[in-house]
Amino acid sequence: MKKQLKFSNFDVCVITKELNNLLSGGTINNVYEIENLLILKILTALNKKVNLIIKDDSRVNLTSYKYPIPKYPTQFIMALRKFLKNRKIKSVSQYNFDRILILELSSYEEISQKFIIELFNKGNFLFVDENNTIKIAKSYKKFKDRDVLPNKRYEFPKSRGLGFLSIKKSEFLELISNSSEELVRFLANNIGVSGLYSEEICIRSGLDKSTEINSLTLNQKELIFLSMKKLRNQLLFGEINANIVYDKEGKQISVFPLDLQLFESFNKKYFDTFNQAVDEFYSKLDAQLLKQPNDDIKNKIETQKRILKSQEQYIEELKQKKEQYYKYGDFIYANFNTLEKLFSVITNAKKKGYSIYEINDTLKEAKKENLNGSELFERIDPQKGEIVIKIDNNEILLKL
């Protein structure tokens, strides 16, 4: 089964209640961003330091894991800090059973403001002032029904259907009687229930998800509403059985706040709170990120690696030069008499008034004729005052 990596509206409903209990009355101390995660460092009303992780297209949760903090904030984070830092959290709520969380904040002046997290599509988070004016957002865009633009009034997206939490039996029966869709599609499109939970309602009703609506009896329609109502009551008032579901190979499939019949035969691990389950589930997905050292340590390691590599190369060069110089020394010692004769010829020629250029030309001619003492000669460098001899295709410079 395909992994479920993004929060459903059911997940948002449960995590919102848990976060509201933990964060209300707390203060946002700082804001960081690491890759695609936003981290709010919060001091709770009980003086406990906690980290709120926000991945704007999938999840929100408090984490017990230590994520590396970047040394330098981005321009966006520096701007966001101006709006969020030192703000008190008045409440955490869900908007209309949608995948939208609202952190209601207050400033020093007790002015009410909001930090809104949208977990649908590519996700977004934004700060609005007391007039619902957008002051800053992660991304700006024009939509068919609303605009998310700087200094524009924020409008919530339109909700789909009549609403899972509020729909009445009479409304449901009227709606389903006028539909010809498959059952699972009807629930997703008209009641605002995600595909997975639409399937769960079908299973709890004892009906195939692909059942055509127009083939249902009145009793079956009422049974569907009853299954919805029981699921709704379990979500709002029942016991939370937060769990991670695993496949046969022991790999994570998804994390849920409730026990779903859809995964009855799967292996599960249970947690006391949904937040704990979410934290463990996503920490596995963030494993590489959690293993990364922070920027300072990482930079120091890379610097030391470069230094070590440079030193190793230098040592290798010294070894090669050492062997080469030993070879040169042996050669010079073995040909000492020939070299002494060559230097003597050059010295005597200089005494007789010959220029370096004339001596160089004369020795080159002597070498061509294979005259004794000239076989090692290569050339004279008049600029440096050095004689060049050749050993195994390697040139050696000797001072005159």
Short mmCIF file of N, CA and C in Angstrom, two decimals, residues 142-249:
data_model
loop_
_atom_site.label_atom_id
_atom_site.label_comp_id
_atom_site.label_asym_id
_atom_site.label_seq_id
_atom_site.Cartn_x
_atom_site.Cartn_y
_atom_site.Cartn_z
N LYS A 142 -2.30 34.01 -6.90
CA LYS A 142 -3.69 34.35 -7.19
C LYS A 142 -4.45 33.06 -7.50
N PHE A 143 -5.59 32.88 -6.84
CA PHE A 143 -6.45 31.72 -7.07
C PHE A 143 -7.76 32.19 -7.70
N LYS A 144 -8.58 31.22 -8.11
CA LYS A 144 -9.88 31.57 -8.71
C LYS A 144 -10.78 32.30 -7.72
N ASP A 145 -10.77 31.82 -6.47
CA ASP A 145 -11.71 32.36 -5.48
C ASP A 145 -11.07 33.28 -4.45
N ARG A 146 -9.75 33.47 -4.51
CA ARG A 146 -9.09 34.33 -3.52
C ARG A 146 -7.68 34.66 -3.98
N ASP A 147 -7.10 35.68 -3.38
CA ASP A 147 -5.72 36.08 -3.66
C ASP A 147 -4.91 36.04 -2.37
N VAL A 148 -3.75 35.41 -2.44
CA VAL A 148 -2.82 35.45 -1.30
C VAL A 148 -1.68 36.36 -1.73
N LEU A 149 -1.81 37.64 -1.40
CA LEU A 149 -0.87 38.67 -1.83
C LEU A 149 -0.55 39.61 -0.67
N PRO A 150 0.63 40.25 -0.70
CA PRO A 150 1.01 41.16 0.39
C PRO A 150 0.00 42.30 0.57
N ASN A 151 -0.30 42.57 1.82
CA ASN A 151 -1.18 43.70 2.20
C ASN A 151 -2.61 43.57 1.67
N LYS A 152 -2.98 42.34 1.26
CA LYS A 152 -4.36 42.07 0.86
C LYS A 152 -5.07 41.34 2.01
N ARG A 153 -6.37 41.47 2.06
CA ARG A 153 -7.14 40.80 3.10
C ARG A 153 -7.10 39.29 2.87
N TYR A 154 -6.83 38.54 3.92
CA TYR A 154 -6.78 37.08 3.80
C TYR A 154 -8.19 36.50 3.79
N GLU A 155 -8.42 35.62 2.82
CA GLU A 155 -9.70 34.91 2.73
C GLU A 155 -9.41 33.42 2.81
N PHE A 156 -10.17 32.72 3.65
CA PHE A 156 -10.01 31.27 3.72
C PHE A 156 -10.54 30.64 2.43
N PRO A 157 -9.94 29.53 2.00
CA PRO A 157 -10.46 28.84 0.81
C PRO A 157 -11.85 28.27 1.10
N LYS A 158 -12.63 28.12 0.06
CA LYS A 158 -13.98 27.58 0.23
C LYS A 158 -13.90 26.10 0.61
N SER A 159 -14.71 25.72 1.59
CA SER A 159 -14.75 24.32 2.03
C SER A 159 -15.59 23.50 1.06
N ARG A 160 -15.21 22.21 0.93
CA ARG A 160 -15.96 21.31 0.05
C ARG A 160 -17.13 20.68 0.81
N GLY A 161 -18.27 20.59 0.17
CA GLY A 161 -19.40 19.87 0.74
C GLY A 161 -20.04 20.56 1.94
N LEU A 162 -20.87 19.79 2.63
CA LEU A 162 -21.64 20.33 3.75
C LEU A 162 -20.89 20.29 5.08
N GLY A 163 -19.82 19.51 5.15
CA GLY A 163 -19.03 19.48 6.37
C GLY A 163 -19.29 18.24 7.20
N PHE A 164 -18.27 17.45 7.40
CA PHE A 164 -18.37 16.17 8.11
C PHE A 164 -18.85 16.34 9.55
N LEU A 165 -18.39 17.39 10.23
CA LEU A 165 -18.70 17.57 11.64
C LEU A 165 -20.10 18.13 11.89
N SER A 166 -20.66 18.79 10.89
CA SER A 166 -21.92 19.51 11.13
C SER A 166 -23.12 18.99 10.35
N ILE A 167 -22.92 18.13 9.37
CA ILE A 167 -24.03 17.69 8.52
C ILE A 167 -25.09 16.92 9.31
N LYS A 168 -26.34 17.22 9.04
CA LYS A 168 -27.46 16.56 9.71
C LYS A 168 -27.97 15.40 8.85
N LYS A 169 -28.68 14.48 9.48
CA LYS A 169 -29.17 13.29 8.78
C LYS A 169 -30.06 13.68 7.60
N SER A 170 -30.96 14.62 7.80
CA SER A 170 -31.87 15.04 6.73
C SER A 170 -31.10 15.63 5.55
N GLU A 171 -30.07 16.42 5.86
CA GLU A 171 -29.23 17.02 4.81
C GLU A 171 -28.48 15.93 4.05
N PHE A 172 -27.98 14.96 4.79
CA PHE A 172 -27.22 13.86 4.17
C PHE A 172 -28.11 13.05 3.24
N LEU A 173 -29.29 12.68 3.71
CA LEU A 173 -30.19 11.86 2.90
C LEU A 173 -30.64 12.58 1.63
N GLU A 174 -30.87 13.87 1.75
CA GLU A 174 -31.25 14.66 0.57
C GLU A 174 -30.09 14.72 -0.43
N LEU A 175 -28.90 14.92 0.09
CA LEU A 175 -27.71 15.05 -0.76
C LEU A 175 -27.41 13.74 -1.47
N ILE A 176 -27.46 12.63 -0.74
CA ILE A 176 -27.10 11.33 -1.32
C ILE A 176 -28.17 10.85 -2.31
N SER A 177 -29.40 11.28 -2.10
CA SER A 177 -30.50 10.87 -3.00
C SER A 177 -30.40 11.55 -4.36
N ASN A 178 -29.67 12.64 -4.43
CA ASN A 178 -29.52 13.38 -5.69
C ASN A 178 -28.18 13.13 -6.37
N SER A 179 -27.51 12.05 -5.97
CA SER A 179 -26.18 11.76 -6.52
C SER A 179 -26.20 10.44 -7.28
N SER A 180 -25.32 10.34 -8.27
CA SER A 180 -25.18 9.08 -9.03
C SER A 180 -23.72 8.61 -9.04
N GLU A 181 -22.92 9.15 -8.14
CA GLU A 181 -21.50 8.81 -8.07
C GLU A 181 -21.28 7.46 -7.38
N GLU A 182 -20.02 7.01 -7.40
CA GLU A 182 -19.64 5.89 -6.56
C GLU A 182 -19.65 6.37 -5.12
N LEU A 183 -19.89 5.48 -4.19
CA LEU A 183 -20.02 5.85 -2.78
C LEU A 183 -18.79 6.57 -2.25
N VAL A 184 -17.61 6.03 -2.52
CA VAL A 184 -16.39 6.62 -1.97
C VAL A 184 -16.15 8.03 -2.53
N ARG A 185 -16.48 8.23 -3.78
CA ARG A 185 -16.31 9.55 -4.40
C ARG A 185 -17.34 10.54 -3.84
N PHE A 186 -18.53 10.06 -3.61
CA PHE A 186 -19.58 10.92 -3.04
C PHE A 186 -19.14 11.46 -1.67
N LEU A 187 -18.61 10.58 -0.83
CA LEU A 187 -18.20 10.99 0.51
C LEU A 187 -17.05 12.00 0.46
N ALA A 188 -16.11 11.75 -0.45
CA ALA A 188 -14.95 12.64 -0.57
C ALA A 188 -15.34 14.00 -1.14
N ASN A 189 -16.22 14.00 -2.12
CA ASN A 189 -16.56 15.25 -2.83
C ASN A 189 -17.63 16.08 -2.14
N ASN A 190 -18.50 15.43 -1.39
CA ASN A 190 -19.67 16.15 -0.85
C ASN A 190 -19.67 16.31 0.67
N ILE A 191 -18.91 15.47 1.36
CA ILE A 191 -18.90 15.54 2.82
C ILE A 191 -17.57 16.07 3.34
N GLY A 192 -16.60 16.24 2.44
CA GLY A 192 -15.30 16.77 2.85
C GLY A 192 -14.49 15.77 3.65
N VAL A 193 -14.61 14.49 3.30
CA VAL A 193 -13.85 13.44 3.99
C VAL A 193 -12.77 12.94 3.03
N SER A 194 -11.53 12.84 3.50
CA SER A 194 -10.43 12.40 2.63
C SER A 194 -10.68 10.99 2.12
N GLY A 195 -10.02 10.63 1.02
CA GLY A 195 -10.22 9.33 0.38
C GLY A 195 -10.09 8.15 1.31
N LEU A 196 -9.08 8.19 2.19
CA LEU A 196 -8.82 7.08 3.10
C LEU A 196 -9.97 6.90 4.10
N TYR A 197 -10.43 8.01 4.66
CA TYR A 197 -11.53 7.94 5.63
C TYR A 197 -12.87 7.67 4.93
N SER A 198 -12.99 8.04 3.67
CA SER A 198 -14.18 7.67 2.90
C SER A 198 -14.25 6.15 2.75
N GLU A 199 -13.09 5.54 2.50
CA GLU A 199 -13.02 4.07 2.42
C GLU A 199 -13.36 3.45 3.77
N GLU A 200 -12.90 4.07 4.86
CA GLU A 200 -13.18 3.56 6.20
C GLU A 200 -14.68 3.56 6.48
N ILE A 201 -15.37 4.62 6.08
CA ILE A 201 -16.82 4.70 6.27
C ILE A 201 -17.52 3.59 5.47
N CYS A 202 -17.04 3.32 4.26
CA CYS A 202 -17.60 2.25 3.43
C CYS A 202 -17.46 0.90 4.13
N ILE A 203 -16.26 0.64 4.67
CA ILE A 203 -16.00 -0.63 5.36
C ILE A 203 -16.89 -0.76 6.59
N ARG A 204 -17.00 0.32 7.38
CA ARG A 204 -17.83 0.28 8.60
C ARG A 204 -19.31 0.13 8.27
N SER A 205 -19.68 0.51 7.04
CA SER A 205 -21.08 0.37 6.61
C SER A 205 -21.34 -0.98 5.96
N GLY A 206 -20.27 -1.77 5.76
CA GLY A 206 -20.40 -3.08 5.12
C GLY A 206 -20.68 -2.99 3.64
N LEU A 207 -20.22 -1.90 3.01
CA LEU A 207 -20.48 -1.68 1.59
C LEU A 207 -19.18 -1.54 0.81
N ASP A 208 -19.21 -1.99 -0.44
CA ASP A 208 -18.05 -1.82 -1.31
C ASP A 208 -17.92 -0.35 -1.67
N LYS A 209 -16.69 0.14 -1.69
CA LYS A 209 -16.48 1.58 -1.95
C LYS A 209 -16.93 2.00 -3.35
N SER A 210 -16.96 1.05 -4.29
CA SER A 210 -17.33 1.39 -5.67
C SER A 210 -18.83 1.25 -5.93
N THR A 211 -19.60 1.00 -4.87
CA THR A 211 -21.06 0.88 -5.01
C THR A 211 -21.66 2.16 -5.58
N GLU A 212 -22.53 2.02 -6.58
CA GLU A 212 -23.20 3.19 -7.16
C GLU A 212 -24.27 3.69 -6.18
N ILE A 213 -24.29 5.00 -5.99
CA ILE A 213 -25.23 5.61 -5.04
C ILE A 213 -26.68 5.27 -5.39
N ASN A 214 -27.01 5.31 -6.67
CA ASN A 214 -28.42 5.09 -7.07
C ASN A 214 -28.89 3.64 -6.88
N SER A 215 -27.97 2.75 -6.48
CA SER A 215 -28.36 1.36 -6.22
C SER A 215 -28.60 1.10 -4.73
N LEU A 216 -28.37 2.12 -3.89
CA LEU A 216 -28.50 1.96 -2.44
C LEU A 216 -29.95 2.06 -1.99
N THR A 217 -30.29 1.26 -0.98
CA THR A 217 -31.62 1.36 -0.36
C THR A 217 -31.59 2.45 0.70
N LEU A 218 -32.75 2.83 1.18
CA LEU A 218 -32.83 3.84 2.23
C LEU A 218 -32.13 3.35 3.50
N ASN A 219 -32.30 2.06 3.83
CA ASN A 219 -31.65 1.51 5.03
C ASN A 219 -30.13 1.60 4.91
N GLN A 220 -29.61 1.33 3.71
CA GLN A 220 -28.15 1.40 3.49
C GLN A 220 -27.65 2.84 3.62
N LYS A 221 -28.43 3.78 3.11
CA LYS A 221 -28.06 5.20 3.22
C LYS A 221 -28.04 5.64 4.68
N GLU A 222 -29.03 5.18 5.44
CA GLU A 222 -29.07 5.51 6.86
C GLU A 222 -27.91 4.86 7.61
N LEU A 223 -27.54 3.66 7.18
CA LEU A 223 -26.41 2.96 7.79
C LEU A 223 -25.10 3.71 7.54
N ILE A 224 -24.96 4.27 6.35
CA ILE A 224 -23.77 5.07 6.02
C ILE A 224 -23.70 6.29 6.93
N PHE A 225 -24.84 6.96 7.12
CA PHE A 225 -24.85 8.14 8.00
C PHE A 225 -24.52 7.74 9.43
N LEU A 226 -25.03 6.59 9.87
CA LEU A 226 -24.75 6.12 11.23
C LEU A 226 -23.25 5.83 11.40
N SER A 227 -22.63 5.24 10.38
CA SER A 227 -21.18 4.98 10.42
C SER A 227 -20.40 6.29 10.49
N MET A 228 -20.86 7.27 9.73
CA MET A 228 -20.24 8.61 9.77
C MET A 228 -20.36 9.22 11.16
N LYS A 229 -21.55 9.09 11.74
CA LYS A 229 -21.81 9.70 13.05
C LYS A 229 -20.93 9.05 14.13
N LYS A 230 -20.80 7.73 14.08
CA LYS A 230 -19.97 7.02 15.06
C LYS A 230 -18.50 7.43 14.92
N LEU A 231 -18.05 7.56 13.67
CA LEU A 231 -16.67 7.98 13.43
C LEU A 231 -16.46 9.41 13.92
N ARG A 232 -17.44 10.26 13.69
CA ARG A 232 -17.37 11.66 14.14
C ARG A 232 -17.32 11.73 15.66
N ASN A 233 -18.16 10.95 16.33
CA ASN A 233 -18.16 10.95 17.80
C ASN A 233 -16.86 10.40 18.37
N GLN A 234 -16.32 9.39 17.69
CA GLN A 234 -15.03 8.83 18.12
C GLN A 234 -13.94 9.88 18.00
N LEU A 235 -13.99 10.65 16.93
CA LEU A 235 -12.99 11.69 16.69
C LEU A 235 -13.10 12.82 17.72
N LEU A 236 -14.32 13.23 18.02
CA LEU A 236 -14.53 14.39 18.89
C LEU A 236 -14.54 14.05 20.37
N PHE A 237 -15.10 12.88 20.72
CA PHE A 237 -15.32 12.59 22.14
C PHE A 237 -14.71 11.27 22.61
N GLY A 238 -14.31 10.42 21.67
CA GLY A 238 -13.83 9.10 22.04
C GLY A 238 -12.36 9.07 22.41
N GLU A 239 -11.89 7.86 22.69
CA GLU A 239 -10.49 7.66 23.06
C GLU A 239 -9.63 7.67 21.80
N ILE A 240 -8.53 8.40 21.89
CA ILE A 240 -7.59 8.45 20.76
C ILE A 240 -6.66 7.24 20.84
N ASN A 241 -6.65 6.45 19.77
CA ASN A 241 -5.74 5.29 19.69
C ASN A 241 -4.69 5.56 18.63
N ALA A 242 -3.84 6.53 18.90
CA ALA A 242 -2.82 6.93 17.91
C ALA A 242 -1.91 5.75 17.59
N ASN A 243 -1.63 5.57 16.30
CA ASN A 243 -0.82 4.41 15.91
C ASN A 243 -0.10 4.65 14.59
N ILE A 244 1.02 3.94 14.45
CA ILE A 244 1.73 3.88 13.17
C ILE A 244 1.46 2.50 12.58
N VAL A 245 1.09 2.45 11.31
CA VAL A 245 0.79 1.20 10.62
C VAL A 245 2.00 0.78 9.79
N TYR A 246 2.34 -0.52 9.84
CA TYR A 246 3.50 -1.06 9.13
C TYR A 246 3.07 -2.13 8.14
N ASP A 247 3.83 -2.26 7.04
CA ASP A 247 3.55 -3.32 6.08
C ASP A 247 4.24 -4.62 6.53
N LYS A 248 4.17 -5.66 5.70
CA LYS A 248 4.74 -6.97 6.07
C LYS A 248 6.25 -6.93 6.26
N GLU A 249 6.91 -5.99 5.57
CA GLU A 249 8.37 -5.86 5.70
C GLU A 249 8.77 -4.98 6.88
#
